Amino acid sequence: MRIAQIAPLAESVPPKLYGGTERVIAWLVDELVELGHEVTLFASGDSQTRARLHPVWPRALRLGRPHPDPNAVCALLLEAVAGRAREFDVIHAHVDWAHLPVLARCGTPFLTTLHGRLDMPGIGEAVRQFQAACFASISDSQRAPLATANWCGTVYHGLPAGLFRPSYEPGSYLAFLGRLTPDKGPDDAIRIARAAGMRLRIAAKVPRGERGYFRKHLEPEIDRANVDLVGEVDERGKQPFLSEAAALLFPIRWPEPFGLVMIEAMACGTPVIAYRAGSVPEVVEDGVTGFIVDSEEEAIRALNNLDRIDRRKVRTRFEQRFTAERMAREYERHYRKLLQASAEASCWP
């Protein structure tokens, strides 16, 4: 198939540092190429891909200087896709909603994967306006606010099987990897680690809008001995950070649509201790790849039961459920269904 992939422009594909959506797109695109498809990626010019790159803007917007107007660059993205739409059998968009008015009029079958939360005002109205548009979710729980949307299915994220090397040693500390925002629960992670008497290492960036939260709730707790902030890590740095941990703490306070770090930890053989929210019950198998808990107290008790988790089985379940090849093949099936439905519709007078 001739497939177009439309990526957000805030980060490169893959991102230099933080950026889950762009990282997933990179893995998907490379796997589709491996499966023999002709793939064109619409993304920033500093992206690295096995596909044919259509550079919409020279550099990712977050790292580029001076900062361009994101709305203007988005207009360039949509114009680029619209101008080439008929070159493709199917178009796969990862940019939320901006593309819908354009692609709905282009005549090429298209699929939209929604990567964010769906309970924000205005989203329901957009879905009702574009009832024929087909959507893919990244977890079943993500769909809850938009149960009546035209869902083609859920496709869980996947990463290359060889990206991380698993470690089957017990691990010497607890890991937290993610944004330092209240909804990710880093302050919960600190309290859990201290109560369990275990060292916590935090790999994260401090978002500009959350510096007040960081200074008040997190910075006073960082002592480098028991709680250490190692900063934002790239793909190479994630390997030792996750594989040498006893467990990943994932104490989220919001309906996380997926939580990529959970399967990154599993790829390293590292169990996950996560709050029961969003996609967690779909990703973590309680007692097999980690523990699903409902409070700090339960998380502390779970840490005392880490010896019940077989790290080899954690890695095996990752290989069975969350590889990039599995993800690409599932999307491939959805593309073919879209093409079939389009062909059948064209047969009607």
mmCIF file of C-alpha atoms in Angstrom:
data_model
loop_
_atom_site.group_PDB
_atom_site.id
_atom_site.type_symbol
_atom_site.label_atom_id
_atom_site.label_comp_id
_atom_site.label_asym_id
_atom_site.label_seq_id
_atom_site.Cartn_x
_atom_site.Cartn_y
_atom_site.Cartn_z
ATOM 1 C CA MET A 1 0.000 0.000 0.000
ATOM 2 C CA ARG A 2 0.972 3.622 -0.466
ATOM 3 C CA ILE A 3 0.537 5.044 3.026
ATOM 4 C CA ALA A 4 0.883 8.616 4.292
ATOM 5 C CA GLN A 5 1.599 9.219 7.966
ATOM 6 C CA ILE A 6 0.919 12.696 9.394
ATOM 7 C CA ALA A 7 2.915 13.509 12.529
ATOM 8 C CA PRO A 8 2.696 16.438 14.948
ATOM 9 C CA LEU A 9 5.391 19.048 14.382
ATOM 10 C CA ALA A 10 6.180 19.925 18.004
ATOM 11 C CA GLU A 11 8.812 17.171 18.124
ATOM 12 C CA SER A 12 10.857 15.382 15.498
ATOM 13 C CA VAL A 13 10.118 11.763 14.584
ATOM 14 C CA PRO A 14 11.511 10.189 16.677
ATOM 15 C CA PRO A 15 11.863 12.942 19.301
ATOM 16 C CA LYS A 16 15.269 13.966 20.546
ATOM 17 C CA LEU A 17 14.135 13.631 24.158
ATOM 18 C CA TYR A 18 10.560 13.606 25.498
ATOM 19 C CA GLY A 19 7.690 12.826 23.111
ATOM 20 C CA GLY A 20 5.692 9.618 23.275
ATOM 21 C CA THR A 21 3.443 10.149 20.242
ATOM 22 C CA GLU A 22 6.317 10.940 17.888
ATOM 23 C CA ARG A 23 8.270 7.952 19.164
ATOM 24 C CA VAL A 24 5.345 5.607 18.477
ATOM 25 C CA ILE A 25 4.940 7.071 14.973
ATOM 26 C CA ALA A 26 8.627 6.427 14.263
ATOM 27 C CA TRP A 27 8.312 2.785 15.281
ATOM 28 C CA LEU A 28 5.094 2.333 13.308
ATOM 29 C CA VAL A 29 6.493 3.890 10.144
ATOM 30 C CA ASP A 30 9.673 1.813 10.202
ATOM 31 C CA GLU A 31 7.709 -1.402 10.754
ATOM 32 C CA LEU A 32 5.319 -0.603 7.882
ATOM 33 C CA VAL A 33 8.335 -0.117 5.615
ATOM 34 C CA GLU A 34 9.696 -3.458 6.858
ATOM 35 C CA LEU A 35 6.367 -5.044 5.888
ATOM 36 C CA GLY A 36 6.879 -3.821 2.321
ATOM 37 C CA HIS A 37 4.654 -0.754 2.174
ATOM 38 C CA GLU A 38 5.542 2.540 0.484
ATOM 39 C CA VAL A 39 5.308 5.040 3.316
ATOM 40 C CA THR A 40 5.585 8.835 3.239
ATOM 41 C CA LEU A 41 6.012 10.671 6.529
ATOM 42 C CA PHE A 42 4.855 14.284 6.825
ATOM 43 C CA ALA A 43 6.908 15.637 9.721
ATOM 44 C CA SER A 44 9.614 18.110 10.719
ATOM 45 C CA GLY A 45 12.757 18.179 8.597
ATOM 46 C CA ASP A 46 14.997 16.942 11.414
ATOM 47 C CA SER A 47 13.110 13.632 11.577
ATOM 48 C CA GLN A 48 14.918 10.342 10.932
ATOM 49 C CA THR A 49 12.902 7.639 9.191
ATOM 50 C CA ARG A 50 13.083 4.673 6.861
ATOM 51 C CA ALA A 51 10.093 6.136 5.016
ATOM 52 C CA ARG A 52 10.118 8.926 2.445
ATOM 53 C CA LEU A 53 10.220 12.134 4.453
ATOM 54 C CA HIS A 54 8.147 15.139 3.390
ATOM 55 C CA PRO A 55 9.672 17.900 5.567
ATOM 56 C CA VAL A 56 6.967 20.412 6.400
ATOM 57 C CA TRP A 57 9.188 22.627 8.577
ATOM 58 C CA PRO A 58 12.986 22.504 9.001
ATOM 59 C CA ARG A 59 13.060 21.739 12.722
ATOM 60 C CA ALA A 60 10.723 20.492 15.413
ATOM 61 C CA LEU A 61 8.823 23.446 16.869
ATOM 62 C CA ARG A 62 9.765 22.847 20.517
ATOM 63 C CA LEU A 63 13.506 22.947 19.842
ATOM 64 C CA GLY A 64 13.561 25.390 16.921
ATOM 65 C CA ARG A 65 14.751 28.985 17.298
ATOM 66 C CA PRO A 66 13.152 31.400 16.780
ATOM 67 C CA HIS A 67 9.826 29.776 17.657
ATOM 68 C CA PRO A 68 7.465 29.873 14.652
ATOM 69 C CA ASP A 69 3.716 30.401 14.896
ATOM 70 C CA PRO A 70 2.396 26.819 15.376
ATOM 71 C CA ASN A 71 -0.904 27.627 13.660
ATOM 72 C CA ALA A 72 0.896 28.896 10.569
ATOM 73 C CA VAL A 73 3.058 25.771 10.424
ATOM 74 C CA CYS A 74 -0.022 23.589 10.914
ATOM 75 C CA ALA A 75 -1.566 25.296 7.878
ATOM 76 C CA LEU A 76 1.539 24.366 5.883
ATOM 77 C CA LEU A 77 1.208 20.768 7.050
ATOM 78 C CA LEU A 78 -2.429 20.514 5.981
ATOM 79 C CA GLU A 79 -1.707 22.112 2.610
ATOM 80 C CA ALA A 80 1.153 19.677 1.988
ATOM 81 C CA VAL A 81 -1.045 16.674 2.774
ATOM 82 C CA ALA A 82 -4.001 17.980 0.750
ATOM 83 C CA GLY A 83 -1.789 18.633 -2.251
ATOM 84 C CA ARG A 84 -0.547 15.041 -2.305
ATOM 85 C CA ALA A 85 -3.598 13.196 -0.930
ATOM 86 C CA ARG A 86 -4.439 11.399 -4.180
ATOM 87 C CA GLU A 87 -0.941 9.875 -4.322
ATOM 88 C CA PHE A 88 -1.819 7.563 -1.435
ATOM 89 C CA ASP A 89 -4.096 4.590 -0.896
ATOM 90 C CA VAL A 90 -4.656 5.550 2.730
ATOM 91 C CA ILE A 91 -3.706 8.416 5.036
ATOM 92 C CA HIS A 92 -3.054 7.924 8.748
ATOM 93 C CA ALA A 93 -3.197 11.075 10.876
ATOM 94 C CA HIS A 94 -1.828 11.539 14.400
ATOM 95 C CA VAL A 95 -2.601 15.265 14.809
ATOM 96 C CA ASP A 96 -5.869 15.162 16.757
ATOM 97 C CA TRP A 97 -8.558 17.151 14.907
ATOM 98 C CA ALA A 98 -7.033 19.809 12.660
ATOM 99 C CA HIS A 99 -6.920 17.591 9.573
ATOM 100 C CA LEU A 100 -10.577 16.495 9.593
ATOM 101 C CA PRO A 101 -12.069 19.297 7.425
ATOM 102 C CA VAL A 102 -9.309 18.837 4.849
ATOM 103 C CA LEU A 103 -9.148 15.049 4.602
ATOM 104 C CA ALA A 104 -12.927 14.667 4.696
ATOM 105 C CA ARG A 105 -12.964 16.431 1.310
ATOM 106 C CA CYS A 106 -9.910 14.848 -0.326
ATOM 107 C CA GLY A 107 -11.454 11.531 -1.326
ATOM 108 C CA THR A 108 -8.611 9.365 0.023
ATOM 109 C CA PRO A 109 -9.546 6.947 2.843
ATOM 110 C CA PHE A 110 -8.053 8.107 6.132
ATOM 111 C CA LEU A 111 -7.690 6.913 9.698
ATOM 112 C CA THR A 112 -7.110 9.063 12.764
ATOM 113 C CA THR A 113 -5.369 7.728 15.848
ATOM 114 C CA LEU A 114 -6.244 9.825 18.874
ATOM 115 C CA HIS A 115 -3.337 9.964 21.297
ATOM 116 C CA GLY A 116 -4.716 12.239 24.011
ATOM 117 C CA ARG A 117 -7.558 12.459 26.492
ATOM 118 C CA LEU A 118 -11.033 12.813 24.996
ATOM 119 C CA ASP A 119 -13.043 14.403 27.789
ATOM 120 C CA MET A 120 -12.281 18.021 26.889
ATOM 121 C CA PRO A 121 -15.021 20.473 25.791
ATOM 122 C CA GLY A 122 -15.606 20.677 22.042
ATOM 123 C CA ILE A 123 -14.329 17.213 21.156
ATOM 124 C CA GLY A 124 -17.798 15.671 21.082
ATOM 125 C CA GLU A 125 -19.025 18.392 18.754
ATOM 126 C CA ALA A 126 -16.118 17.759 16.380
ATOM 127 C CA VAL A 127 -16.868 14.042 16.259
ATOM 128 C CA ARG A 128 -20.540 14.654 15.520
ATOM 129 C CA GLN A 129 -19.597 17.034 12.702
ATOM 130 C CA PHE A 130 -17.416 14.367 11.044
ATOM 131 C CA GLN A 131 -19.452 11.214 11.592
ATOM 132 C CA ALA A 132 -17.896 9.376 8.643
ATOM 133 C CA ALA A 133 -14.342 9.836 9.936
ATOM 134 C CA CYS A 134 -12.823 6.623 11.277
ATOM 135 C CA PHE A 135 -10.893 6.683 14.547
ATOM 136 C CA ALA A 136 -8.499 4.315 16.311
ATOM 137 C CA SER A 137 -8.042 4.415 20.073
ATOM 138 C CA ILE A 138 -4.881 3.481 21.933
ATOM 139 C CA SER A 139 -6.837 1.860 24.775
ATOM 140 C CA ASP A 140 -10.453 0.890 25.330
ATOM 141 C CA SER A 141 -10.653 3.187 28.352
ATOM 142 C CA GLN A 142 -9.693 6.168 26.187
ATOM 143 C CA ARG A 143 -12.964 5.795 24.292
ATOM 144 C CA ALA A 144 -15.288 6.252 27.250
ATOM 145 C CA PRO A 145 -16.076 9.965 26.735
ATOM 146 C CA LEU A 146 -16.764 9.371 22.998
ATOM 147 C CA ALA A 147 -18.562 6.045 22.924
ATOM 148 C CA THR A 148 -20.586 7.008 19.826
ATOM 149 C CA ALA A 149 -17.606 7.921 17.635
ATOM 150 C CA ASN A 150 -16.856 5.810 14.548
ATOM 151 C CA TRP A 151 -14.239 3.601 16.200
ATOM 152 C CA CYS A 152 -12.526 1.077 13.940
ATOM 153 C CA GLY A 153 -10.742 -0.531 16.884
ATOM 154 C CA THR A 154 -8.121 -0.201 19.604
ATOM 155 C CA VAL A 155 -4.455 -0.594 18.721
ATOM 156 C CA TYR A 156 -2.105 -0.707 21.693
ATOM 157 C CA HIS A 157 1.257 0.970 21.280
ATOM 158 C CA GLY A 158 4.251 -1.192 20.518
ATOM 159 C CA LEU A 159 8.005 -0.740 20.428
ATOM 160 C CA PRO A 160 10.769 -2.663 18.606
ATOM 161 C CA ALA A 161 11.484 -5.964 20.311
ATOM 162 C CA GLY A 162 15.240 -5.337 20.241
ATOM 163 C CA LEU A 163 15.157 -1.742 21.455
ATOM 164 C CA PHE A 164 15.720 -2.602 25.124
ATOM 165 C CA ARG A 165 17.714 -5.447 26.640
ATOM 166 C CA PRO A 166 15.968 -7.061 29.588
ATOM 167 C CA SER A 167 17.629 -7.566 32.947
ATOM 168 C CA TYR A 168 16.545 -10.415 35.173
ATOM 169 C CA GLU A 169 18.377 -9.186 38.267
ATOM 170 C CA PRO A 170 16.211 -7.848 41.130
ATOM 171 C CA GLY A 171 17.125 -4.167 40.706
ATOM 172 C CA SER A 172 18.440 -1.743 43.306
ATOM 173 C CA TYR A 173 16.063 1.271 43.251
ATOM 174 C CA LEU A 174 12.638 2.490 42.179
ATOM 175 C CA ALA A 175 12.218 4.416 38.934
ATOM 176 C CA PHE A 176 9.900 7.251 37.941
ATOM 177 C CA LEU A 177 9.965 8.401 34.315
ATOM 178 C CA GLY A 178 7.638 11.087 32.956
ATOM 179 C CA ARG A 179 6.598 14.706 33.175
ATOM 180 C CA LEU A 180 6.841 16.329 36.585
ATOM 181 C CA THR A 181 3.188 17.333 36.743
ATOM 182 C CA PRO A 182 0.609 16.576 39.451
ATOM 183 C CA ASP A 183 -1.379 14.206 37.217
ATOM 184 C CA LYS A 184 1.683 11.963 36.826
ATOM 185 C CA GLY A 185 2.026 11.628 40.599
ATOM 186 C CA PRO A 186 5.754 12.229 41.218
ATOM 187 C CA ASP A 187 5.027 13.411 44.764
ATOM 188 C CA ASP A 188 3.144 10.148 45.387
ATOM 189 C CA ALA A 189 6.163 8.257 44.052
ATOM 190 C CA ILE A 190 8.451 10.062 46.503
ATOM 191 C CA ARG A 191 6.215 9.255 49.478
ATOM 192 C CA ILE A 192 5.864 5.609 48.402
ATOM 193 C CA ALA A 193 9.609 5.170 48.017
ATOM 194 C CA ARG A 194 10.401 6.825 51.355
ATOM 195 C CA ALA A 195 7.802 4.754 53.182
ATOM 196 C CA ALA A 196 9.188 1.576 51.619
ATOM 197 C CA GLY A 197 12.762 2.573 52.519
ATOM 198 C CA MET A 198 13.884 2.396 48.897
ATOM 199 C CA ARG A 199 15.858 4.848 46.794
ATOM 200 C CA LEU A 200 13.904 6.656 44.065
ATOM 201 C CA ARG A 201 15.487 7.888 40.837
ATOM 202 C CA ILE A 202 13.459 10.347 38.761
ATOM 203 C CA ALA A 203 14.107 10.803 35.043
ATOM 204 C CA ALA A 204 12.039 13.732 33.878
ATOM 205 C CA LYS A 205 11.921 17.261 32.592
ATOM 206 C CA VAL A 206 10.341 20.146 34.486
ATOM 207 C CA PRO A 207 7.654 21.721 32.275
ATOM 208 C CA ARG A 208 7.660 25.511 32.241
ATOM 209 C CA GLY A 209 4.078 25.676 33.435
ATOM 210 C CA GLU A 210 4.766 23.409 36.410
ATOM 211 C CA ARG A 211 7.854 25.047 37.910
ATOM 212 C CA GLY A 212 5.845 26.325 40.855
ATOM 213 C CA TYR A 213 4.608 22.805 41.605
ATOM 214 C CA PHE A 214 8.159 21.480 41.269
ATOM 215 C CA ARG A 215 9.662 24.056 43.642
ATOM 216 C CA LYS A 216 6.965 23.594 46.285
ATOM 217 C CA HIS A 217 6.312 19.848 46.277
ATOM 218 C CA LEU A 218 9.295 18.094 44.701
ATOM 219 C CA GLU A 219 12.514 20.096 44.966
ATOM 220 C CA PRO A 220 12.608 20.053 48.797
ATOM 221 C CA GLU A 221 12.453 16.241 48.693
ATOM 222 C CA ILE A 222 15.335 15.768 46.256
ATOM 223 C CA ASP A 223 18.395 15.000 48.382
ATOM 224 C CA ARG A 224 20.437 12.950 45.833
ATOM 225 C CA ALA A 225 20.790 10.161 48.392
ATOM 226 C CA ASN A 226 17.243 8.822 48.739
ATOM 227 C CA VAL A 227 15.531 10.821 45.981
ATOM 228 C CA ASP A 228 17.592 11.730 42.937
ATOM 229 C CA LEU A 229 16.560 13.779 39.876
ATOM 230 C CA VAL A 230 18.656 12.593 36.923
ATOM 231 C CA GLY A 231 16.942 14.822 34.327
ATOM 232 C CA GLU A 232 15.448 13.992 30.955
ATOM 233 C CA VAL A 233 16.852 10.808 29.386
ATOM 234 C CA ASP A 234 17.033 9.793 25.739
ATOM 235 C CA GLU A 235 16.486 6.313 24.296
ATOM 236 C CA ARG A 236 20.028 5.223 25.172
ATOM 237 C CA GLY A 237 19.693 6.434 28.739
ATOM 238 C CA LYS A 238 16.365 4.671 29.296
ATOM 239 C CA GLN A 239 17.953 1.241 28.906
ATOM 240 C CA PRO A 240 20.039 1.204 32.099
ATOM 241 C CA PHE A 241 17.626 3.498 33.947
ATOM 242 C CA LEU A 242 14.692 1.086 33.576
ATOM 243 C CA SER A 243 16.459 -2.278 33.437
ATOM 244 C CA GLU A 244 18.405 -1.699 36.661
ATOM 245 C CA ALA A 245 15.291 -0.669 38.612
ATOM 246 C CA ALA A 246 13.449 -2.954 40.997
ATOM 247 C CA ALA A 247 10.170 -1.512 39.712
ATOM 248 C CA LEU A 248 8.694 1.406 37.828
ATOM 249 C CA LEU A 249 6.298 3.571 39.844
ATOM 250 C CA PHE A 250 3.351 4.855 37.796
ATOM 251 C CA PRO A 251 1.054 6.596 40.322
ATOM 252 C CA ILE A 252 -1.047 8.551 37.825
ATOM 253 C CA ARG A 253 -3.997 10.733 38.856
ATOM 254 C CA TRP A 254 -5.684 11.087 35.474
ATOM 255 C CA PRO A 255 -7.203 8.833 32.773
ATOM 256 C CA GLU A 256 -3.915 8.114 30.996
ATOM 257 C CA PRO A 257 -4.816 6.956 27.447
ATOM 258 C CA PHE A 258 -1.902 4.507 27.342
ATOM 259 C CA GLY A 259 1.309 5.234 29.244
ATOM 260 C CA LEU A 260 4.205 4.265 26.998
ATOM 261 C CA VAL A 261 6.689 4.059 29.868
ATOM 262 C CA MET A 262 4.840 1.018 31.221
ATOM 263 C CA ILE A 263 5.714 -1.125 28.201
ATOM 264 C CA GLU A 264 9.217 0.341 28.041
ATOM 265 C CA ALA A 265 9.733 -0.953 31.572
ATOM 266 C CA MET A 266 8.229 -4.341 30.673
ATOM 267 C CA ALA A 267 10.608 -4.606 27.703
ATOM 268 C CA CYS A 268 13.425 -4.319 30.257
ATOM 269 C CA GLY A 269 11.879 -7.032 32.409
ATOM 270 C CA THR A 270 11.014 -4.428 35.039
ATOM 271 C CA PRO A 271 7.642 -4.767 36.814
ATOM 272 C CA VAL A 272 5.242 -1.836 37.033
ATOM 273 C CA ILE A 273 3.397 -0.643 40.123
ATOM 274 C CA ALA A 274 0.585 1.609 38.936
ATOM 275 C CA TYR A 275 -2.566 3.245 40.200
ATOM 276 C CA ARG A 276 -5.821 1.872 38.802
ATOM 277 C CA ALA A 277 -6.613 4.669 36.319
ATOM 278 C CA GLY A 278 -7.059 5.080 32.574
ATOM 279 C CA SER A 279 -5.418 2.320 30.533
ATOM 280 C CA VAL A 280 -3.494 0.770 33.430
ATOM 281 C CA PRO A 281 -5.769 -2.303 33.842
ATOM 282 C CA GLU A 282 -5.418 -3.001 30.106
ATOM 283 C CA VAL A 283 -1.629 -2.758 30.076
ATOM 284 C CA VAL A 284 -0.497 -4.146 33.439
ATOM 285 C CA GLU A 285 -1.447 -7.725 34.287
ATOM 286 C CA ASP A 286 -1.815 -7.719 38.041
ATOM 287 C CA GLY A 287 0.536 -10.198 39.644
ATOM 288 C CA VAL A 288 2.239 -10.999 36.312
ATOM 289 C CA THR A 289 3.845 -7.826 34.916
ATOM 290 C CA GLY A 290 3.411 -5.795 38.084
ATOM 291 C CA PHE A 291 0.733 -4.724 40.516
ATOM 292 C CA ILE A 292 -2.330 -2.515 40.104
ATOM 293 C CA VAL A 293 -3.024 -0.577 43.310
ATOM 294 C CA ASP A 294 -5.559 1.948 44.565
ATOM 295 C CA SER A 295 -3.529 3.885 47.128
ATOM 296 C CA GLU A 296 -0.062 4.683 48.413
ATOM 297 C CA GLU A 297 -0.529 2.091 51.146
ATOM 298 C CA GLU A 298 -1.279 -0.631 48.602
ATOM 299 C CA ALA A 299 1.730 0.442 46.533
ATOM 300 C CA ILE A 300 3.981 0.060 49.573
ATOM 301 C CA ARG A 301 2.604 -3.422 50.230
ATOM 302 C CA ALA A 302 3.128 -4.303 46.558
ATOM 303 C CA LEU A 303 6.811 -3.387 46.852
ATOM 304 C CA ASN A 304 7.126 -6.015 49.552
ATOM 305 C CA ASN A 305 5.835 -8.598 47.064
ATOM 306 C CA LEU A 306 8.177 -7.869 44.153
ATOM 307 C CA ASP A 307 9.813 -11.268 44.645
ATOM 308 C CA ARG A 308 6.544 -12.794 43.383
ATOM 309 C CA ILE A 309 7.105 -11.220 39.955
ATOM 310 C CA ASP A 310 9.152 -13.241 37.453
ATOM 311 C CA ARG A 311 11.077 -10.666 35.408
ATOM 312 C CA ARG A 312 11.487 -13.178 32.567
ATOM 313 C CA LYS A 313 7.711 -13.483 32.346
ATOM 314 C CA VAL A 314 7.429 -9.680 32.321
ATOM 315 C CA ARG A 315 9.631 -9.605 29.227
ATOM 316 C CA THR A 316 7.732 -12.501 27.635
ATOM 317 C CA ARG A 317 4.395 -10.746 28.052
ATOM 318 C CA PHE A 318 5.879 -7.617 26.470
ATOM 319 C CA GLU A 319 6.976 -9.669 23.453
ATOM 320 C CA GLN A 320 3.520 -11.210 23.162
ATOM 321 C CA ARG A 321 1.491 -8.009 23.524
ATOM 322 C CA PHE A 322 3.440 -4.818 22.884
ATOM 323 C CA THR A 323 5.909 -5.065 20.008
ATOM 324 C CA ALA A 324 6.010 -2.594 17.122
ATOM 325 C CA GLU A 325 5.511 -5.427 14.632
ATOM 326 C CA ARG A 326 2.223 -6.394 16.287
ATOM 327 C CA MET A 327 1.140 -2.732 16.260
ATOM 328 C CA ALA A 328 1.984 -2.310 12.569
ATOM 329 C CA ARG A 329 0.164 -5.468 11.539
ATOM 330 C CA GLU A 330 -2.963 -4.376 13.402
ATOM 331 C CA TYR A 331 -2.917 -1.001 11.671
ATOM 332 C CA GLU A 332 -2.299 -2.776 8.374
ATOM 333 C CA ARG A 333 -5.570 -4.689 8.851
ATOM 334 C CA HIS A 334 -7.441 -1.462 9.538
ATOM 335 C CA TYR A 335 -5.987 0.166 6.412
ATOM 336 C CA ARG A 336 -7.200 -2.760 4.312
ATOM 337 C CA LYS A 337 -10.677 -2.524 5.833
ATOM 338 C CA LEU A 338 -10.783 1.192 4.968
ATOM 339 C CA LEU A 339 -9.757 0.445 1.386
ATOM 340 C CA GLN A 340 -12.352 -2.287 1.088
ATOM 341 C CA ALA A 341 -15.096 -0.051 2.445
ATOM 342 C CA SER A 342 -14.065 2.733 0.063
ATOM 343 C CA ALA A 343 -14.099 0.354 -2.906
ATOM 344 C CA GLU A 344 -17.530 -0.968 -1.973
ATOM 345 C CA ALA A 345 -18.915 2.559 -1.572
ATOM 346 C CA SER A 346 -17.653 3.541 -5.026
ATOM 347 C CA CYS A 347 -19.624 0.670 -6.564
ATOM 348 C CA TRP A 348 -22.934 2.206 -5.525
ATOM 349 C CA PRO A 349 -24.566 4.609 -8.015
#
